Coordinates of C-alpha atoms and ligand atoms in Angstrom, one line a residue:
X1 CA -58.8 -48.7 48.8
X2 CA -56.3 -46.6 50.8
X3 CA -54.1 -45.2 48.0
X4 CA -55.8 -45.8 44.7
X5 CA -52.9 -45.2 42.4
X6 CA -50.5 -47.4 44.4
X7 CA -53.0 -50.1 45.1
X8 CA -54.3 -50.4 41.6
X9 CA -50.9 -50.2 39.8
X10 CA -48.4 -51.9 42.1
X11 CA -50.0 -52.9 45.4
X12 CA -52.2 -55.6 44.0
X13 CA -49.2 -57.3 42.3
X14 CA -46.7 -56.8 45.1
X15 CA -46.5 -60.5 45.9
X16 CA -46.3 -61.8 42.4
X17 CA -43.3 -63.3 40.7
X18 CA -44.4 -62.3 37.2
X19 CA -41.9 -60.3 35.2
X20 CA -42.4 -56.5 35.3
X21 CA -39.1 -55.3 33.7
X22 CA -36.8 -57.0 31.2
X23 CA -33.4 -55.3 31.5
X24 CA -31.5 -55.1 28.1
X25 CA -28.2 -55.2 30.0
X26 CA -29.4 -58.6 31.4
X27 CA -31.9 -60.0 33.9
X28 CA -35.4 -59.3 34.9
X29 CA -37.2 -57.7 37.8
X30 CA -40.5 -59.2 39.0
X31 CA -43.5 -57.3 40.2
X32 CA -42.6 -58.5 43.8
X33 CA -38.9 -57.3 43.5
X34 CA -40.0 -54.0 42.1
X35 CA -42.7 -53.4 44.8
X36 CA -40.1 -54.3 47.5
X37 CA -37.6 -51.8 46.1
X38 CA -40.3 -49.1 45.9
X39 CA -41.3 -49.8 49.5
X40 CA -37.6 -49.4 50.5
X41 CA -37.5 -46.0 48.7
X42 CA -40.8 -45.0 50.4
X43 CA -39.1 -45.8 53.8
X44 CA -35.9 -43.9 52.8
X45 CA -37.9 -40.8 51.8
X46 CA -39.8 -40.8 55.0
X47 CA -36.6 -41.3 57.0
X48 CA -35.2 -38.3 55.2
X49 CA -38.0 -36.2 56.6
X50 CA -40.4 -36.0 53.7
X51 CA -44.1 -36.0 54.8
X52 CA -47.2 -36.7 52.6
X53 CA -47.8 -33.8 50.3
X54 CA -44.1 -32.7 50.3
X55 CA -42.4 -32.4 46.9
X56 CA -39.6 -34.6 45.6
X57 CA -37.7 -33.3 42.6
X58 CA -35.7 -35.9 40.5
X59 CA -33.3 -35.4 37.7
X60 CA -32.0 -39.0 37.3
X61 CA -31.0 -41.1 34.4
X62 CA -33.6 -43.6 33.4
X63 CA -33.2 -46.8 35.3
X64 CA -35.2 -49.4 37.3
X65 CA -34.0 -47.7 40.4
X66 CA -35.3 -44.3 39.3
X67 CA -38.7 -45.9 38.5
X68 CA -38.9 -47.6 41.8
X69 CA -38.2 -44.3 43.5
X70 CA -41.2 -42.7 41.8
X71 CA -43.4 -45.6 42.9
X72 CA -42.0 -45.3 46.4
X73 CA -43.0 -41.6 46.4
X74 CA -46.5 -42.6 45.4
X75 CA -46.8 -45.2 48.2
X76 CA -45.6 -42.6 50.7
X77 CA -48.0 -39.9 49.5
X78 CA -45.1 -37.7 48.3
X79 CA -45.6 -35.5 45.3
X80 CA -42.9 -36.1 42.7
X81 CA -41.7 -33.9 39.9
X82 CA -39.6 -35.6 37.3
X83 CA -37.2 -33.4 35.4
X84 CA -35.6 -33.7 32.0
X85 CA -32.0 -34.9 32.4
X86 CA -30.9 -32.3 29.9
X87 CA -31.9 -29.3 32.0
X88 CA -29.1 -27.0 33.0
X89 CA -28.6 -26.0 36.7
X90 CA -30.2 -22.6 35.9
X91 CA -33.4 -24.3 34.5
X92 CA -33.4 -26.8 37.5
X93 CA -33.3 -24.0 40.0
X94 CA -36.6 -22.6 38.8
X95 CA -38.4 -25.9 39.1
X96 CA -37.0 -26.7 42.5
X97 CA -37.7 -23.3 43.9
X98 CA -41.2 -22.9 42.3
X99 CA -42.3 -26.3 43.6
X100 CA -40.8 -25.8 47.0
X101 CA -39.2 -29.3 46.8
X102 CA -37.7 -30.6 50.0
X103 CA -35.4 -33.0 48.3
X104 CA -33.6 -33.1 44.9
X105 CA -32.4 -36.5 43.7
X106 CA -29.8 -36.4 41.0
X107 CA -27.2 -38.6 39.3
X108 CA -24.1 -39.6 41.4
X109 CA -21.2 -37.3 40.6
X110 CA -23.5 -34.3 39.8
X111 CA -23.0 -32.6 43.3
X112 CA -20.5 -30.0 42.0
X113 CA -22.6 -29.1 39.0
X114 CA -25.6 -28.7 41.2
X115 CA -23.9 -26.9 44.1
X116 CA -25.9 -23.7 43.2
X117 CA -29.2 -25.5 43.3
X118 CA -28.4 -27.4 46.4
X119 CA -27.7 -24.1 48.2
X120 CA -31.4 -23.3 48.0
X121 CA -32.9 -23.0 51.5
X122 CA -34.5 -26.2 53.0
X123 CA -33.5 -28.3 50.1
X124 CA -31.7 -31.6 50.5
X125 CA -29.6 -33.3 47.7
X126 CA -29.2 -37.0 47.3
X127 CA -27.9 -39.2 44.5
X128 CA -29.3 -42.2 42.7
X129 CA -28.1 -44.0 39.6
X130 CA -28.1 -47.5 38.0
X131 CA -25.0 -48.2 40.0
X132 CA -26.0 -46.8 43.4
X133 CA -25.8 -43.4 45.1
X134 CA -26.5 -42.4 48.7
X135 CA -30.3 -42.6 48.4
X136 CA -29.8 -46.2 47.0
X137 CA -27.7 -47.0 50.1
X138 CA -30.2 -45.6 52.5
X139 CA -33.0 -47.5 50.8
X140 CA -31.1 -50.8 51.1
X141 CA -31.3 -50.5 54.9
X142 CA -35.1 -50.0 54.9
X143 CA -37.7 -52.8 55.2
X144 CA -39.1 -54.2 51.9
X145 CA -42.7 -53.4 53.1
X146 CA -44.1 -50.0 53.8
X147 CA -47.4 -49.0 55.4
X148 CA -49.0 -47.4 52.4
X149 CA -50.0 -43.8 53.0
X150 CA -53.8 -43.3 52.5
X151 CA -54.6 -40.8 49.7
X152 CA -57.9 -39.5 48.4
X153 CA -58.7 -39.5 44.6
X154 CA -58.2 -35.7 44.4
X155 CA -54.9 -35.7 46.3
X156 CA -51.9 -34.7 44.2
X157 CA -49.6 -37.4 42.9
X158 CA -47.3 -35.5 40.6
X159 CA -46.3 -32.0 39.4
X160 CA -45.2 -32.0 35.8
X161 CA -43.7 -28.7 34.5
X162 CA -44.9 -27.5 31.2
X163 CA -45.1 -24.0 29.6
X164 CA -48.7 -24.7 28.6
X165 CA -50.0 -22.1 26.2
X166 CA -47.8 -19.2 27.2
X167 CA -44.9 -17.9 29.3
X168 CA -42.8 -19.4 32.1
X169 CA -43.1 -23.1 33.0
X170 CA -46.0 -24.0 35.3
X171 CA -46.4 -27.1 37.4
X172 CA -49.4 -29.1 36.2
X173 CA -51.0 -30.6 39.3
X174 CA -52.0 -34.2 38.5
X175 CA -54.1 -36.1 41.0
X176 CA -54.3 -39.7 41.8
X177 CA -57.6 -39.9 40.0
X178 CA -56.3 -38.1 36.9
X179 CA -53.5 -40.6 36.4
X180 CA -55.4 -43.7 37.4
X181 CA -58.5 -43.1 35.3
X182 CA -56.4 -42.5 32.2
X183 CA -54.3 -45.6 32.8
X184 CA -57.4 -47.8 33.1
X185 CA -59.1 -46.3 30.1
X186 CA -56.0 -46.8 27.9
X187 CA -55.4 -50.3 29.1
X188 CA -59.0 -51.2 28.1
X189 CA -59.0 -49.2 24.8
X190 CA -55.7 -50.7 23.6
X191 CA -56.4 -54.2 25.0
X192 CA -53.3 -54.5 27.2
X193 CA -53.1 -57.8 29.1
X194 CA -50.7 -59.8 31.2
X195 CA -49.2 -61.4 28.1
X196 CA -48.0 -58.1 26.7
X197 CA -44.3 -57.1 26.4
X198 CA -43.8 -53.4 25.7
X199 CA -40.7 -51.9 24.1
X200 CA -40.1 -48.9 26.4
X201 CA -37.5 -46.5 25.1
X202 CA -39.1 -43.2 26.2
X203 CA -37.7 -41.0 28.9
X204 CA -39.6 -41.4 32.3
X205 CA -39.7 -37.7 33.0
X206 CA -42.7 -37.0 30.8
X207 CA -46.3 -38.1 30.6
X208 CA -45.7 -40.4 27.6
X209 CA -43.0 -42.7 29.1
X210 CA -44.2 -42.5 32.7
X211 CA -48.0 -42.3 32.7
X212 CA -49.0 -43.6 29.4
X213 CA -46.4 -46.4 29.0
X214 CA -45.5 -47.4 32.6
X215 CA -48.9 -47.0 34.2
X216 CA -50.7 -48.8 31.5
X217 CA -48.3 -51.8 31.7
X218 CA -48.7 -51.9 35.5
X219 CA -52.4 -51.6 35.3
X220 CA -52.4 -54.6 32.9
X221 CA -49.9 -56.7 34.9
X222 CA -47.8 -56.8 31.7
X223 CA -44.1 -56.4 31.3
X224 CA -41.8 -54.0 29.5
X225 CA -38.3 -54.0 28.0
X226 CA -36.8 -51.0 29.8
X227 CA -34.2 -49.4 27.5
X228 CA -32.1 -46.6 29.0
X229 CA -32.7 -44.6 25.8
X230 CA -34.0 -45.0 22.3
X231 CA -31.7 -46.9 19.9
X232 CA -33.2 -48.2 16.7
X233 CA -30.8 -51.1 16.4
X234 CA -31.5 -52.3 20.0
X235 CA -35.2 -51.9 19.5
X236 CA -35.1 -54.1 16.4
X237 CA -33.0 -56.7 18.3
X238 CA -35.7 -57.0 20.9
X239 CA -38.7 -56.6 18.7
X240 CA -39.2 -60.4 18.1
X241 CA -39.7 -60.9 21.8
X242 CA -42.2 -58.1 22.2
X243 CA -45.9 -57.4 21.5
X244 CA -46.2 -53.6 21.6
X245 CA -44.3 -50.3 21.3
X246 CA -45.1 -46.7 22.2
X247 CA -43.1 -43.9 20.7
X248 CA -42.8 -40.4 19.4
X249 CA -42.8 -40.0 15.6
X250 CA -39.0 -39.7 15.5
X251 CA -38.8 -43.4 16.8
X252 CA -40.8 -44.4 13.7
X253 CA -38.8 -42.5 11.1
X254 CA -35.6 -43.8 12.7
X255 CA -36.8 -47.4 12.7
X256 CA -37.8 -47.0 9.0
X257 CA -34.2 -46.0 8.2
X258 CA -33.1 -49.5 9.3
X259 CA -33.5 -52.1 6.6
X260 CA -33.9 -54.8 9.2
X261 CA -37.4 -53.5 9.9
X262 CA -39.8 -55.8 8.0
X263 CA -42.8 -58.0 8.5
X264 CA -40.9 -60.9 9.9
X265 CA -39.2 -58.8 12.6
X266 CA -42.6 -57.3 13.6
X267 CA -44.4 -60.7 13.5
X268 CA -45.0 -60.9 17.2
X269 CA -46.1 -57.3 17.6
X270 CA -49.8 -56.6 17.9
X271 CA -49.7 -52.8 18.4
X272 CA -47.5 -49.7 17.5
X273 CA -48.7 -46.5 19.2
X274 CA -47.5 -43.0 18.3
X275 CA -48.0 -39.6 20.1
X276 CA -46.6 -36.4 21.5
X277 CA -46.2 -34.8 18.1
X278 CA -47.9 -35.1 14.7
X279 CA -47.1 -38.3 12.8
X280 CA -46.9 -37.6 9.1
X281 CA -49.4 -39.5 7.1
X282 CA -46.4 -40.5 4.9
X283 CA -44.7 -42.2 7.9
X284 CA -47.9 -44.0 8.7
X285 CA -48.1 -45.4 5.1
X286 CA -44.4 -46.3 4.9
X287 CA -44.6 -48.2 8.2
X288 CA -47.7 -50.1 7.1
X289 CA -46.0 -51.0 3.8
X290 CA -42.9 -52.3 5.6
X291 CA -44.4 -54.1 8.5
X292 CA -48.1 -54.6 7.7
X293 CA -49.0 -52.7 10.9
X294 CA -51.1 -49.5 10.9
X295 CA -49.7 -47.2 13.7
X296 CA -52.3 -46.2 16.2
X297 CA -52.0 -42.4 16.8
X298 CA -53.3 -40.8 19.9
X299 CA -53.3 -37.3 21.3
X300 CA -52.8 -35.8 24.8
X301 CA -51.1 -33.2 26.9
X302 CA -49.3 -33.0 30.2
X303 CA -52.3 -31.2 31.7
X304 CA -54.8 -33.7 30.5
X305 CA -53.1 -37.1 29.9
X306 CA -54.6 -38.7 26.8
X307 CA -57.7 -37.3 25.2
X308 CA -58.3 -39.0 21.9
X309 CA -57.1 -42.2 20.2
X310 CA -57.6 -44.0 17.0
X311 CA -59.5 -47.2 17.6
X312 CA -57.9 -50.5 18.3
X313 CA -60.6 -52.2 16.2
X314 CA -61.9 -50.0 13.4
X315 CA -60.2 -47.5 11.1
X316 CA -56.9 -46.0 12.2
X317 CA -56.9 -43.0 10.0
X318 CA -53.6 -41.5 9.1
X319 CA -53.2 -37.8 9.8
X320 CA -55.9 -37.9 12.5
X321 CA -55.7 -38.4 16.3
X322 CA -58.9 -40.5 16.3
X323 CA -61.9 -40.3 18.6
X324 CA -62.5 -38.9 22.1
X325 CA -61.6 -41.6 24.7
X326 CA -64.5 -42.9 26.8
X327 CA -65.3 -40.5 29.6
X328 CA -63.5 -37.6 27.9
X329 CA -65.5 -34.8 26.3
X330 CA -63.8 -33.1 23.4
X331 CA -65.2 -30.0 21.7
X332 CA -63.9 -27.5 19.0
X333 CA -64.7 -23.9 20.0
X334 CA -64.2 -20.3 19.0
X335 CA -62.2 -18.0 21.2
X336 CA -65.2 -17.4 23.5
X337 CA -65.6 -21.1 24.2
X338 CA -68.7 -21.5 22.0
X339 CA -69.1 -24.8 20.2
X340 CA -68.4 -24.7 16.5
X341 CA -70.2 -26.9 14.0
X342 CA -68.5 -30.1 12.9
X343 CA -66.0 -29.5 10.1
X344 CA -65.0 -26.0 11.3
X345 CA -61.5 -25.3 12.6
X346 CA -61.3 -24.0 16.2
X347 CA -59.5 -24.5 19.5
X348 CA -59.8 -27.9 21.1
X349 CA -61.2 -28.0 24.6
X350 CA -61.4 -31.1 26.8
X351 CA -63.1 -32.1 30.0
X352 CA -63.1 -35.3 32.0
X353 CA -61.5 -37.2 35.0
X354 CA -58.2 -37.0 33.1
X355 CA -58.0 -33.1 33.3
X356 CA -55.6 -31.8 35.8
X357 CA -56.3 -29.8 39.0
X358 CA -54.7 -26.5 37.9
X359 CA -51.2 -25.0 37.9
X360 CA -49.2 -25.1 41.1
X361 CA -49.7 -21.9 43.0
X362 CA -50.8 -20.0 39.9
X363 CA -54.6 -19.4 40.2
X364 CA -54.6 -16.7 37.6
X365 CA -52.9 -18.9 35.0
X366 CA -55.2 -21.7 35.9
X367 CA -58.2 -19.5 35.4
X368 CA -56.9 -18.5 31.9
X369 CA -56.8 -22.0 30.7
X370 CA -59.3 -24.0 32.7
X371 CA -62.8 -22.8 32.3
X372 CA -65.2 -22.7 35.3
X373 CA -67.3 -25.4 33.6
X374 CA -64.3 -27.7 33.7
X375 CA -63.2 -27.5 30.1
X376 CA -59.4 -27.1 29.5
X377 CA -58.3 -24.9 26.6
X378 CA -55.6 -26.9 24.9
X379 CA -54.3 -24.3 22.6
X380 CA -54.3 -26.9 19.7
X381 CA -56.3 -26.0 16.6
X382 CA -58.4 -28.9 15.4
X383 CA -61.3 -30.0 13.3
X384 CA -63.8 -32.7 14.1
X385 CA -65.4 -34.6 11.3
X386 CA -69.1 -35.7 11.2
X387 CA -67.9 -39.2 12.3
X388 CA -66.1 -37.8 15.4
X389 CA -62.6 -38.2 14.2
X390 CA -60.3 -35.3 15.3
X391 CA -57.6 -33.8 13.2
X392 CA -55.0 -31.5 14.8
X393 CA -54.4 -28.8 12.1
X394 CA -52.1 -26.4 14.0
X395 CA -51.4 -24.6 17.2
X396 CA -52.9 -21.4 18.6
X397 CA -49.9 -21.4 21.0
X398 CA -46.4 -20.6 20.0
X399 CA -44.8 -24.0 20.5
X400 CA -42.2 -26.1 18.7
X401 CA -42.1 -29.9 19.2
X402 CA -38.7 -31.3 18.5
X403 CA -38.5 -35.1 18.7
X404 CA -41.4 -35.1 21.2
X405 CA -39.8 -32.4 23.4
X406 CA -41.6 -29.1 23.7
X407 CA -39.7 -25.9 23.1
X408 CA -41.2 -22.5 23.8
X409 CA -39.8 -19.8 21.5
X410 CA -40.5 -17.1 24.1
X411 CA -38.0 -18.7 26.5
X412 CA -35.2 -18.6 23.8
X413 CA -36.2 -15.2 22.6
X414 CA -36.0 -13.8 26.2
X415 CA -32.4 -15.0 26.5
X416 CA -31.4 -13.8 23.0
X417 CA -32.9 -10.3 23.6
X418 CA -30.6 -9.9 26.6
X419 CA -27.4 -10.5 24.5
X420 CA -25.2 -7.6 23.8
X421 CA -25.9 -6.1 20.3
X422 CA -29.2 -7.7 20.0
X423 CA -32.2 -5.4 19.5
X424 CA -34.8 -8.1 19.1
X425 CA -35.2 -11.7 18.1
X426 CA -37.7 -14.3 16.8
X427 CA -37.6 -18.0 17.1
X428 CA -39.6 -20.2 14.8
X429 CA -40.0 -24.0 14.3
X430 CA -39.2 -25.3 10.8
X431 CA -39.5 -28.8 9.4
X432 CA -36.7 -31.2 10.3
X433 CA -36.3 -34.7 8.9
X434 CA -35.3 -36.4 12.2
X435 CA -37.0 -34.3 14.9
X436 CA -40.1 -33.2 13.0
X437 CA -39.5 -29.6 13.9
X438 CA -36.4 -27.7 15.0
X439 CA -35.9 -24.0 16.2
X440 CA -34.3 -21.4 14.0
X441 CA -33.4 -18.0 15.5
X442 CA -33.5 -14.6 13.7
X443 CA -31.6 -11.8 15.3
X444 CA -31.8 -8.1 14.6
X445 CA -28.8 -6.0 15.7
X446 CA -29.2 -2.8 17.7
X447 CA -28.2 0.4 15.7
X448 CA -24.5 0.6 15.2
X449 CA -23.9 -2.7 17.1
X450 CA -22.6 -6.0 15.8
X451 CA -23.8 -9.4 17.1
X452 CA -21.1 -11.9 18.1
X453 CA -22.8 -15.2 17.2
X454 CA -20.2 -17.3 19.1
X455 CA -21.0 -15.5 22.3
X456 CA -24.7 -15.9 21.7
X457 CA -24.4 -19.6 21.1
X458 CA -22.2 -20.0 24.2
X459 CA -24.8 -18.3 26.4
X460 CA -27.5 -20.4 24.9
X461 CA -25.5 -23.5 25.6
X462 CA -24.9 -22.4 29.2
X463 CA -28.5 -21.5 30.1
X464 CA -30.7 -23.8 28.1
X465 CA -31.0 -27.6 27.7
X466 CA -29.4 -28.9 24.5
X467 CA -32.7 -29.9 22.8
X468 CA -33.8 -26.2 22.9
X469 CA -30.8 -24.9 21.0
X470 CA -31.6 -23.3 17.7
X471 CA -30.0 -25.3 14.9
X472 CA -29.6 -22.2 12.7
X473 CA -29.1 -18.5 13.4
X474 CA -29.7 -15.7 10.9
X475 CA -29.0 -12.0 11.4
X476 CA -31.6 -9.8 9.7
X477 CA -32.2 -6.1 9.3
X478 CA -35.7 -6.4 10.8
X479 CA -38.5 -8.8 11.6
X480 CA -41.6 -9.0 9.3
X481 CA -44.5 -7.4 11.1
X482 CA -48.2 -6.9 10.3
X483 CA -50.0 -3.6 10.4
X484 CA -50.6 -4.1 14.2
X485 CA -46.8 -4.4 14.7
X486 CA -47.0 -8.1 15.6
X487 CA -44.1 -10.3 14.3
X488 CA -45.3 -12.5 11.5
X489 CA -43.8 -15.8 12.4
X490 CA -45.6 -17.5 9.5
X491 CA -43.5 -15.4 7.1
X492 CA -40.3 -16.5 8.9
X493 CA -41.5 -20.1 8.9
X494 CA -42.0 -20.0 5.1
X495 CA -38.6 -18.3 4.6
X496 CA -36.8 -21.1 6.4
X497 CA -39.1 -24.0 5.5
X498 CA -36.5 -25.7 3.2
X499 CA -33.5 -25.2 5.5
X500 CA -33.4 -28.9 6.5
X501 CA -34.6 -30.9 3.6
X502 CA -37.1 -33.5 4.7
Ligands
MCA1 C1 -31.8 -35.1 22.0 N1 -31.3 -34.0 21.4 C2 -32.4 -33.4 20.8 C3 -33.5 -34.1 21.2 N2 -33.2 -35.2 21.9 N3 -32.4 -32.3 20.1 C4 -33.6 -31.8 19.7 N4 -34.8 -32.5 20.0 C5 -34.7 -33.7 20.7 N5 -35.9 -34.3 21.0 C6 -30.0 -33.6 21.3 C7 -29.0 -34.5 21.9 O1 -28.7 -33.9 23.2 C8 -27.8 -34.4 21.0 O2 -27.1 -33.3 21.3 C9 -28.4 -34.2 19.7 O3 -29.7 -33.6 19.9 C10 -28.6 -35.5 18.9 O4 -28.9 -36.5 19.8 P1 -29.5 -37.9 19.3 O5 -28.5 -38.9 19.8 O6 -29.9 -37.9 17.9 O7 -30.7 -37.9 20.2 P2 -31.3 -39.1 21.0 O8 -30.6 -39.2 22.3 O9 -31.3 -40.2 20.1 O10 -32.8 -38.5 21.3 C11 -33.7 -38.3 20.3 C12 -35.0 -38.9 20.8 C13 -35.3 -38.3 22.2 C14 -34.9 -40.4 20.9 C15 -36.1 -38.5 19.8 O11 -35.4 -36.9 22.1 C16 -36.6 -38.8 22.8 O12 -36.6 -39.9 23.4 N6 -37.7 -38.1 22.7 C17 -39.0 -38.4 23.3 C18 -39.5 -37.3 24.1 C19 -40.8 -37.6 24.8 O13 -40.9 -38.6 25.5 N7 -41.8 -36.8 24.7 C20 -43.1 -37.0 25.3 C21 -43.5 -35.8 26.0 P3 -25.5 -33.3 20.9 O14 -25.5 -33.3 19.4 O15 -25.1 -32.0 21.4 O16 -24.9 -34.4 21.5 S1 -45.1 -36.0 26.8 C22 -46.1 -35.3 25.7 O17 -45.7 -34.7 24.7 C23 -47.6 -35.5 25.7 C24 -48.3 -35.6 27.0 C25 -48.0 -36.7 24.8 O18 -49.0 -36.5 24.1 O19 -47.3 -37.7 24.9
AMP2 P1 -46.9 -31.5 26.3 O1 -47.0 -30.1 26.7 O2 -45.6 -32.1 26.4 O3 -47.9 -32.3 27.1 O4 -47.3 -31.5 24.8 C1 -48.7 -31.5 24.4 C2 -48.8 -31.1 23.0 O5 -48.2 -32.0 22.1 C3 -50.2 -31.0 22.6 O6 -50.8 -29.8 23.0 C4 -50.1 -31.1 21.0 O7 -49.7 -29.8 20.5 C5 -48.9 -32.0 20.9 N1 -49.3 -33.4 20.6 C6 -49.4 -34.5 21.4 N2 -49.8 -35.6 20.7 C7 -50.0 -35.1 19.4 C8 -50.4 -35.8 18.2 N3 -50.7 -37.1 18.1 N4 -50.5 -35.0 17.1 C9 -50.3 -33.7 17.1 N5 -49.8 -33.0 18.2 C10 -49.7 -33.8 19.3

């Protein structure tokens, strides 16, 4: 095999007329059509001067074209970094600079908005959208076959930015083998086959939508209904033509709000999978009552792909993330990395072919989170039962998960602390009926100063993606602290727990 990820996912089906994508706006795309378009993108990237190992940044709307670009990059040995479409130019600059990307691909019409980013040295800017763009035009002129670039299993395929357990975003280096091994394991564990039709409404700039959903479907030779975004009504329209769905918990709570969701509508479905954030046991039960299906919950991270899953056959236990996947070692440890007995709460550590290669150009950060013996410290607090089922009980890291998107309080606090009149700030996650959790900001004013909340919110809107914006601000005299002087975020969480009734 020359390029294991390309060959196993797309290459082996490149000549097949079988459907890969059902497009809700009309029509389908076969494996052969998709492979041909990916090859054209591979050619266009090469013609633009990108060599194997170079980085390609993309902030594009979800479309078949954007997906084909990603698979073109894989075929050409180019390392891609997909970026949340909600990121502001300020946020984007960091990722592009840090990764040393040679090319940024963005939506047509975004050139003015991205002028500051495009001014970075040695960076090209091209556009791509559902309806075209200059990269699409260039690709149209390229041959529909491309000589696949040979890659070794440890060669990098993608850089996915995540803040990990602390601080500024870091590029998680994912190798060909990391991605392929996980796709093959999940395909087998979840019994995906050519007859499956997946409802795909996740974004394709994160592990869940790209590596879990798309790679598993390709590995199985199955097809997916490729929605531009999640819309409960549209999902329900398509459900009778599908067999499986993958989603974050918000998908499930929103589906439950629609009275059309019932046993009949879900009659052709064989599997509903949830992940990226905790699924409430209550949602699990309500979904089973309405549809007769027990949601299969699994657990993973950007750095590790998927680690544990409830079983396909066997008990899908609400409130747990199931058992370690085959080939993945999972242990619950104390802070020194010593194994704790079953039933005790500790930090979850994982090791296996799924675990990433480290953080891009940050060897110290890598050493802090990836032990010399190969175990990765997830920062999630968990307990493992006698029967091996893992339950995530909390987080040792300061992280908020809103609708499946990660928000790092530190990033928001750093911005708030710089605002005129602000002495200090604290951001905490509180329960939210739709997003699971949402950030709330507490601001303390400097002596004699007054905080202009309008100005604070305007600055937040300018600098940070919408999903990170606190949904509530409070001005307080001080922050609760323990005897060591550390801010007691749990006190703040309790104080605001009932702000958004769930
Ligand atoms: C959109 N908004 C959000 C979110 N999404 N705010 C907070 N949290 C969010 N997740 C903003 C919108 O910009 C909008 O702003 C307002 O909130 C309401 O938008 P709405 O129409 O309700 O949102 P939506 O477009 O329907 O999106 C909600 C969503 C979406 C469907 C839950 O966020 C989503 O697809 N989430 C999935 C994320 C995901 O794939 N995570 C996997 C990460 P305004 O009001 O100003 O217009 S991978 C991972 O975690 C690991 C590896 C794993 O285990 O999978
Ligand atoms: P990310 O950094 O986007 O890869 O997010 C990974 C984090 O999401 C994990 O470290 C967990 O905190 C959380 N997560 C993912 N799946 C689950 C799940 N099923 N239950 C609870 N938390 C989860």
